[in-house]
Amino acid sequence: MKKHVLLSILFLQFHLFYSQISSKERDYIITYHPQRIDIQFTNPVIAKAYGGKNRDLEIPFENKASDQYTYTLQDLPPSSIIKLDYQLLGGGDEGFRTGFIATPSKSSGTIEVFFNHPVDTNYSQGQNAVNLGNTLDDKLISYINGCSSTLDIAIYNSFSPSATAGIAGAINDAFQRGVQVRVIYDGGTGSTMIPLLNSAIPKLASPKNINYGLMHNKFVVFDANAADANKPLVWTGSTNWTVVQIDGPDKNSAIVIQDQSLALGYQIEFEEMWGSSTATPIPFNSRFGPYKLDNTPHTYNIGGRIVNSYFSPSDGANEKIIEAVNSADTDLNIATMLITRTDISSALIDKYSNGLHATQLVMDTQNPQGNQKALLQAEIGAARVRTDASKGVMHHKFMVVDNYNSLSDPLVLVGSHNWSSAAETKNDENTLIVHDLNIANQYYQAFAYLYQLSGGVIINPLSVANSPELANHYFIYPNPSTGIFNIKSEKAVSGNTDIRIYDAAGRRIYHQIVSQFSKSSIDLTNQPNGIYYVVIANEAGVNHLKMIKH
C-alpha cells in the first residue's frame, strides 16, 4: 500500500483540486479538506498546535469526539506554518516530538519543469517535456527580472560573464531596483559569480571544517512574503550555475513551483543557514550541515497535489528515497549521477527480485568510492542499469515511480541530494517528491531519452496482462483485428472509465475518458501492426489487456 494516498480518483486529474487528499508522515496522517486539516495520529497523544510568525501562539487543535486519535485544524489563514508539539502515549514509542504543518496557499500551484538536454516526447502522456538547451540560464534570469520584493539564493557553484550581464547582472539589477537580496554560497567552492555581485548585497559563505560538508543547494526563493499569493516561487533542482552545468553539456533540470506555502518553507530553511530573518546574516546563530534542525513542513497541498519537501541532513531524505523505491507498483525509472549508499542499492535489488522487472537506471560514468553501479548491474542486469553515453556529466538525481500506473501513486523525486552518505549526513541539500502523473511523466521523457541514448531498451510494464479472472471483466473483439477494435464490459460501469493504449515500446497512442462505460470502439488503422497494451481504469480497479493489429 502507498504511504501517500490520493483519496480522489487519481486519473481524473481535474477533480483533484476539489477533493480531499492525504499524506502519511512519521506519526500521523495529514488529510486536507476544503475547510480544515485533519491530523490522525497512530497512537493516543497529548498535542498542542502553535501558529503566528514565530509559531509561538497556541491555536485551537480540537480532538474529534468520535476518534480519539484525530485532531482538527480549521479556520486558519492560507500559507500558515503550524507547529505541533505532541507526546505519544503507549505503543512503546513514547516521547515528546515536534512536527510542522503547512496550510494550503491561495497560489496558482503551477509547476514547470525545464531540461537543458533533449527529451523523448514520444513518451509524453499529455504535456511534452521542455528542453531549453543552453538557454536554461535565460529562464532563471527571467524569473530574477520578475522578482519584486525578496530574493533568497542558496547556490553551490556559479558563474557569470560580468557584473552587468548574465545571472550576476540580473541579481545586481534586482538589488538596484529595491529587491532585498540575500545570498548563501559554498565556502569551499570558487564560485566566480560571487565577487561580481554588488558589494552591498549581503552574502554568507558556508563554514568549512571537518564537521561540515558542502552547501550543495541550488535553490532560489522569490517574493516569499508577497501580498499577492501568485508571486512567490521556488526554483530548485540539480543544476549549478556554471556554464557546463546550466548550459551543458552536463545534464540537468530545474523545477519551478508557484506556491506561497512552499516558498515560506524554503525561506525557513534559508534563514536557518542565514542565522536571521533580516537582511543581515548572523553567523553566530546560523546552522549548517549536521547542526540543522528538522523544522519545516514535509507535506504541502499544491494545486490539489501532494508535494513533499525534505532538507538534508536534518530530515532523513535517504529514508524517503528508499520509501519511494518501495512504493513502486509498476515501474521504476532512475537517472542519477551516482549511488554509493548500500541501503538504496539493496532496496532496488529487492524490488527487482520481487518482480518489478521494469526497474531501469541510467548513471554517470564516474566511479566514486563505494559506487553501487557494478553491483546493480550484476543483480538487476547490465541491460537495465546503463552508463550514460553522452558528453558531459549526467548530473541528474531524479526517480520516476509508476509512470505507467495512474491509479497507483505516480511520483517524481528530484533535487540536489546525491544518493550518497555525504548528502545524507553532512551536506546542505533539498529534495522534493511531487505526487503527480503529469510532472512525473515529463521527467520520464527526459529519462527515456538518456536511457535509450545509453543503449537501454525501454521496458513496457504493461506487457503482462492481468490474470484471466480480472481481465475477463472486459472483452476485446475482433482480436486480432486489422485496426478497428471494440472493448465491451460485462456490465455497465458507473462513473468515469479511463482507457489508455500503449504500443510495445510503452508510448501512449490513445487516451479516452468514457462516462457510464459499457462499450467503446477504437480505431488503430493508422498505427503499425503489432501488439498493443490496454489499461482500463475506473472505480472497480485497473485492468491490463492485450490486442493485436495485423
Tab-separated table of C-alpha atoms in Angstrom, residues 141-428:
chain	number	residue	atom	x	y	z
A	141	ILE	CA	17.295	35.313	-15.368
A	142	SER	CA	13.710	35.933	-16.476
A	143	TYR	CA	12.449	34.876	-13.041
A	144	ILE	CA	15.000	37.123	-11.332
A	145	ASN	CA	13.913	40.004	-13.559
A	146	GLY	CA	10.313	39.439	-12.440
A	147	CYS	CA	11.158	39.459	-8.739
A	148	SER	CA	9.683	42.449	-6.895
A	149	SER	CA	10.397	42.236	-3.152
A	150	THR	CA	12.723	39.489	-1.854
A	151	LEU	CA	15.261	37.185	-3.471
A	152	ASP	CA	16.908	34.438	-1.400
A	153	ILE	CA	19.624	32.431	-3.163
A	154	ALA	CA	21.412	29.298	-1.938
A	155	ILE	CA	23.845	28.167	-4.633
A	156	TYR	CA	26.723	25.709	-4.527
A	157	ASN	CA	28.664	26.898	-7.585
A	158	SER	CA	28.069	29.731	-10.047
A	159	PHE	CA	29.441	31.743	-12.950
A	160	SER	CA	28.535	34.945	-14.717
A	161	PRO	CA	30.316	36.715	-17.571
A	162	SER	CA	30.332	40.084	-15.785
A	163	ALA	CA	28.658	42.182	-13.113
A	164	THR	CA	26.271	43.617	-15.702
A	165	ALA	CA	25.415	40.506	-17.721
A	166	GLY	CA	24.193	37.002	-17.094
A	167	ILE	CA	22.868	35.855	-13.732
A	168	ALA	CA	25.017	38.292	-11.734
A	169	GLY	CA	23.739	41.171	-13.840
A	170	ALA	CA	20.130	40.174	-13.168
A	171	ILE	CA	20.766	39.878	-9.415
A	172	ASN	CA	22.510	43.254	-9.306
A	173	ASP	CA	19.668	44.848	-11.269
A	174	ALA	CA	17.133	43.405	-8.823
A	175	PHE	CA	19.077	44.839	-5.898
A	176	GLN	CA	19.274	48.253	-7.571
A	177	ARG	CA	15.503	48.385	-8.042
A	178	GLY	CA	14.938	47.752	-4.332
A	179	VAL	CA	14.633	43.975	-4.041
A	180	GLN	CA	16.037	42.578	-0.790
A	181	VAL	CA	18.715	40.129	-1.931
A	182	ARG	CA	20.377	37.547	0.326
A	183	VAL	CA	22.962	35.059	-0.959
A	184	ILE	CA	24.366	31.894	0.634
A	185	TYR	CA	27.147	30.043	-1.178
A	186	ASP	CA	29.506	27.160	-0.515
A	187	GLY	CA	32.586	28.358	1.336
A	188	GLY	CA	34.911	25.859	-0.311
A	189	THR	CA	33.953	26.333	-3.956
A	190	GLY	CA	35.398	29.016	-6.212
A	191	SER	CA	32.121	30.499	-7.425
A	192	THR	CA	33.274	33.172	-9.841
A	193	MET	CA	29.859	34.862	-9.779
A	194	ILE	CA	30.023	35.834	-6.100
A	195	PRO	CA	32.717	38.572	-6.463
A	196	LEU	CA	30.675	40.077	-9.313
A	197	LEU	CA	27.690	40.775	-7.072
A	198	ASN	CA	27.164	44.281	-5.736
A	199	SER	CA	29.311	44.652	-2.622
A	200	ALA	CA	26.268	45.933	-0.721
A	201	ILE	CA	24.384	42.658	-1.244
A	202	PRO	CA	24.596	40.608	1.974
A	203	LYS	CA	26.354	37.270	1.442
A	204	LEU	CA	27.239	34.330	3.647
A	205	ALA	CA	29.689	31.521	2.918
A	206	SER	CA	29.072	28.137	4.485
A	207	PRO	CA	31.601	27.081	7.155
A	208	LYS	CA	34.442	24.794	6.132
A	209	ASN	CA	35.922	22.378	8.616
A	210	ILE	CA	35.884	18.653	9.219
A	211	ASN	CA	32.402	18.762	10.771
A	212	TYR	CA	30.728	20.209	7.674
A	213	GLY	CA	30.159	19.061	4.137
A	214	LEU	CA	29.105	21.014	1.057
A	215	MET	CA	26.465	23.715	0.923
A	216	HIS	CA	25.173	21.848	-2.111
A	217	ASN	CA	21.774	23.534	-2.587
A	218	LYS	CA	20.777	25.159	-5.876
A	219	PHE	CA	17.547	26.890	-4.867
A	220	VAL	CA	16.068	30.355	-5.140
A	221	VAL	CA	13.057	31.705	-3.264
A	222	PHE	CA	11.269	34.604	-4.948
A	223	ASP	CA	8.893	37.017	-3.154
A	224	ALA	CA	8.031	34.575	-0.350
A	225	ASN	CA	6.074	37.116	1.707
A	226	ALA	CA	4.288	38.877	-1.156
A	227	ALA	CA	0.727	40.065	-0.518
A	228	ASP	CA	-0.184	38.609	-3.914
A	229	ALA	CA	-0.150	34.825	-3.432
A	230	ASN	CA	0.556	34.375	-7.145
A	231	LYS	CA	4.011	35.984	-6.832
A	232	PRO	CA	6.055	33.571	-4.664
A	233	LEU	CA	8.152	30.978	-6.490
A	234	VAL	CA	10.669	28.283	-5.641
A	235	TRP	CA	13.337	27.356	-8.200
A	236	THR	CA	15.296	24.193	-7.407
A	237	GLY	CA	16.670	21.034	-8.994
A	238	SER	CA	20.055	19.595	-9.881
A	239	THR	CA	21.712	22.362	-11.877
A	240	ASN	CA	24.507	24.545	-10.613
A	241	TRP	CA	25.046	27.858	-12.361
A	242	THR	CA	28.387	27.214	-14.042
A	243	VAL	CA	28.495	27.214	-17.838
A	244	VAL	CA	28.858	23.441	-18.272
A	245	GLN	CA	26.158	22.769	-15.683
A	246	ILE	CA	23.369	25.100	-16.739
A	247	ASP	CA	24.154	25.438	-20.464
A	248	GLY	CA	25.538	21.933	-20.949
A	249	PRO	CA	26.954	19.529	-21.842
A	250	ASP	CA	26.189	18.371	-18.273
A	251	LYS	CA	22.638	17.002	-17.991
A	252	ASN	CA	20.413	18.858	-15.535
A	253	SER	CA	16.924	20.095	-14.808
A	254	ALA	CA	15.130	22.796	-12.861
A	255	ILE	CA	11.667	22.661	-11.331
A	256	VAL	CA	9.789	25.887	-10.591
A	257	ILE	CA	6.788	25.851	-8.255
A	258	GLN	CA	4.414	28.768	-7.746
A	259	ASP	CA	3.213	28.230	-4.207
A	260	GLN	CA	3.496	30.573	-1.244
A	261	SER	CA	3.396	27.848	1.405
A	262	LEU	CA	6.342	26.027	-0.180
A	263	ALA	CA	8.207	29.323	-0.597
A	264	LEU	CA	7.777	30.032	3.117
A	265	GLY	CA	9.042	26.542	3.966
A	266	TYR	CA	12.154	27.127	1.856
A	267	GLN	CA	12.538	30.555	3.460
A	268	ILE	CA	12.659	28.896	6.904
A	269	GLU	CA	15.461	26.632	5.669
A	270	PHE	CA	17.312	29.578	4.148
A	271	GLU	CA	17.058	31.640	7.327
A	272	GLU	CA	18.256	28.728	9.456
A	273	MET	CA	21.520	28.866	7.499
A	274	TRP	CA	21.420	32.683	7.355
A	275	GLY	CA	21.008	32.902	11.133
A	276	SER	CA	18.500	35.717	10.851
A	277	SER	CA	15.139	36.704	9.406
A	278	THR	CA	16.510	40.125	8.475
A	279	ALA	CA	18.605	41.330	5.555
A	280	THR	CA	21.783	40.832	7.602
A	281	PRO	CA	23.169	37.369	8.371
A	282	ILE	CA	24.159	36.469	11.917
A	283	PRO	CA	26.825	33.762	11.569
A	284	PHE	CA	26.772	33.058	15.311
A	285	ASN	CA	23.128	31.961	15.020
A	286	SER	CA	23.397	30.151	11.703
A	287	ARG	CA	23.145	26.385	11.335
A	288	PHE	CA	24.644	24.348	8.522
A	289	GLY	CA	25.092	20.663	7.851
A	290	PRO	CA	24.687	18.291	10.813
A	291	TYR	CA	23.718	21.143	13.141
A	292	LYS	CA	20.469	21.984	11.360
A	293	LEU	CA	17.059	21.140	12.794
A	294	ASP	CA	14.071	19.348	11.312
A	295	ASN	CA	11.934	22.495	11.413
A	296	THR	CA	9.958	22.753	8.167
A	297	PRO	CA	6.753	21.145	6.872
A	298	HIS	CA	7.239	17.962	4.872
A	299	THR	CA	3.830	17.932	3.191
A	300	TYR	CA	2.224	20.612	1.033
A	301	ASN	CA	-1.089	20.643	-0.797
A	302	ILE	CA	-0.118	22.438	-4.009
A	303	GLY	CA	-2.926	22.830	-6.517
A	304	GLY	CA	-4.500	19.585	-5.333
A	305	ARG	CA	-1.238	17.625	-5.458
A	306	ILE	CA	0.780	16.315	-2.546
A	307	VAL	CA	4.331	17.677	-2.675
A	308	ASN	CA	6.804	16.511	-0.034
A	309	SER	CA	9.828	18.587	0.929
A	310	TYR	CA	12.923	17.403	2.778
A	311	PHE	CA	16.147	19.185	3.656
A	312	SER	CA	19.393	17.415	4.421
A	313	PRO	CA	20.874	16.330	6.647
A	314	SER	CA	18.147	17.045	9.223
A	315	ASP	CA	15.093	15.459	7.600
A	316	GLY	CA	16.116	11.911	6.679
A	317	ALA	CA	15.953	12.298	2.900
A	318	ASN	CA	17.716	8.971	2.305
A	319	GLU	CA	14.860	7.143	4.013
A	320	LYS	CA	12.426	8.944	1.713
A	321	ILE	CA	14.382	7.798	-1.347
A	322	ILE	CA	14.046	4.205	-0.152
A	323	GLU	CA	10.347	4.677	0.631
A	324	ALA	CA	9.815	5.979	-2.905
A	325	VAL	CA	11.578	2.907	-4.317
A	326	ASN	CA	9.452	0.612	-2.178
A	327	SER	CA	6.254	2.385	-3.246
A	328	ALA	CA	6.622	1.334	-6.900
A	329	ASP	CA	3.877	-0.957	-8.181
A	330	THR	CA	4.532	-0.965	-11.926
A	331	ASP	CA	7.775	0.708	-12.964
A	332	LEU	CA	10.844	2.415	-11.529
A	333	ASN	CA	12.936	4.753	-13.689
A	334	ILE	CA	16.045	6.469	-12.318
A	335	ALA	CA	18.557	8.972	-13.699
A	336	THR	CA	21.153	9.660	-11.025
A	337	MET	CA	24.787	10.683	-11.120
A	338	LEU	CA	25.783	8.100	-8.528
A	339	ILE	CA	24.609	5.680	-5.857
A	340	THR	CA	27.058	4.959	-3.051
A	341	ARG	CA	24.521	4.022	-0.364
A	342	THR	CA	24.163	0.258	0.067
A	343	ASP	CA	20.701	0.630	1.597
A	344	ILE	CA	19.460	2.261	-1.617
A	345	SER	CA	21.036	-0.384	-3.847
A	346	SER	CA	19.581	-3.120	-1.620
A	347	ALA	CA	16.105	-1.609	-1.926
A	348	LEU	CA	16.424	-1.512	-5.720
A	349	ILE	CA	17.678	-5.096	-5.912
A	350	ASP	CA	14.912	-6.305	-3.607
A	351	LYS	CA	12.290	-4.533	-5.688
A	352	TYR	CA	13.572	-6.115	-8.882
A	353	SER	CA	13.929	-9.553	-7.268
A	354	ASN	CA	10.334	-9.375	-6.074
A	355	GLY	CA	9.025	-8.989	-9.606
A	356	LEU	CA	9.326	-5.315	-10.565
A	357	HIS	CA	11.181	-6.081	-13.784
A	358	ALA	CA	10.540	-2.609	-15.177
A	359	THR	CA	13.380	-1.306	-12.979
A	360	GLN	CA	15.652	0.829	-15.145
A	361	LEU	CA	18.563	3.141	-14.330
A	362	VAL	CA	20.982	5.395	-16.159
A	363	MET	CA	24.034	6.588	-14.224
A	364	ASP	CA	27.063	8.746	-14.914
A	365	THR	CA	30.455	7.388	-15.984
A	366	GLN	CA	32.284	8.452	-12.811
A	367	ASN	CA	33.239	5.751	-10.330
A	368	PRO	CA	33.404	7.158	-6.781
A	369	GLN	CA	34.428	5.068	-3.790
A	370	GLY	CA	31.551	2.822	-2.771
A	371	ASN	CA	29.863	3.092	-6.159
A	372	GLN	CA	26.999	0.586	-6.352
A	373	LYS	CA	26.667	0.542	-10.137
A	374	ALA	CA	28.606	-2.688	-10.694
A	375	LEU	CA	26.552	-4.469	-8.029
A	376	LEU	CA	23.308	-3.187	-9.522
A	377	GLN	CA	24.385	-4.315	-12.990
A	378	ALA	CA	25.205	-7.762	-11.623
A	379	GLU	CA	21.936	-8.143	-9.714
A	380	ILE	CA	19.445	-6.293	-11.916
A	381	GLY	CA	21.297	-6.708	-15.206
A	382	ALA	CA	23.599	-4.514	-17.258
A	383	ALA	CA	20.812	-4.205	-19.823
A	384	ARG	CA	18.699	-2.396	-17.222
A	385	VAL	CA	21.444	-0.424	-15.445
A	386	ARG	CA	23.062	1.717	-18.111
A	387	THR	CA	26.051	4.048	-18.142
A	388	ASP	CA	25.428	7.445	-19.707
A	389	ALA	CA	26.960	7.630	-23.165
A	390	SER	CA	26.673	11.363	-23.795
A	391	LYS	CA	29.195	14.164	-23.417
A	392	GLY	CA	29.496	15.842	-20.031
A	393	VAL	CA	28.278	14.754	-16.609
A	394	MET	CA	24.888	13.067	-16.221
A	395	HIS	CA	24.211	15.212	-13.147
A	396	HIS	CA	20.536	14.361	-12.501
A	397	LYS	CA	19.274	12.977	-9.196
A	398	PHE	CA	15.693	12.029	-10.087
A	399	MET	CA	13.466	8.977	-9.849
A	400	VAL	CA	10.125	8.427	-11.590
A	401	VAL	CA	7.816	5.899	-9.946
A	402	ASP	CA	4.820	4.313	-11.709
A	403	ASN	CA	4.816	6.389	-14.873
A	404	TYR	CA	2.559	3.706	-16.367
A	405	ASN	CA	0.104	3.394	-13.491
A	406	SER	CA	-2.185	6.368	-12.982
A	407	LEU	CA	-4.125	4.626	-10.220
A	408	SER	CA	-1.042	3.902	-8.165
A	409	ASP	CA	0.846	6.904	-6.799
A	410	PRO	CA	2.855	8.268	-9.758
A	411	LEU	CA	5.625	10.498	-8.442
A	412	VAL	CA	8.965	12.059	-9.182
A	413	LEU	CA	11.704	12.556	-6.602
A	414	VAL	CA	14.084	15.352	-7.548
A	415	GLY	CA	16.511	17.835	-6.029
A	416	SER	CA	20.168	18.476	-5.217
A	417	HIS	CA	20.648	15.432	-2.960
A	418	ASN	CA	23.068	12.883	-4.425
A	419	TRP	CA	22.402	9.329	-3.281
A	420	SER	CA	25.449	9.311	-1.020
A	421	SER	CA	26.316	9.315	2.682
A	422	ALA	CA	27.809	12.798	2.436
A	423	ALA	CA	24.471	14.150	1.207
A	424	GLU	CA	22.643	12.318	3.987
A	425	THR	CA	24.920	13.237	6.898
A	426	LYS	CA	26.851	16.446	6.162
A	427	ASN	CA	25.790	18.359	3.066
A	428	ASP	CA	23.096	21.022	2.892
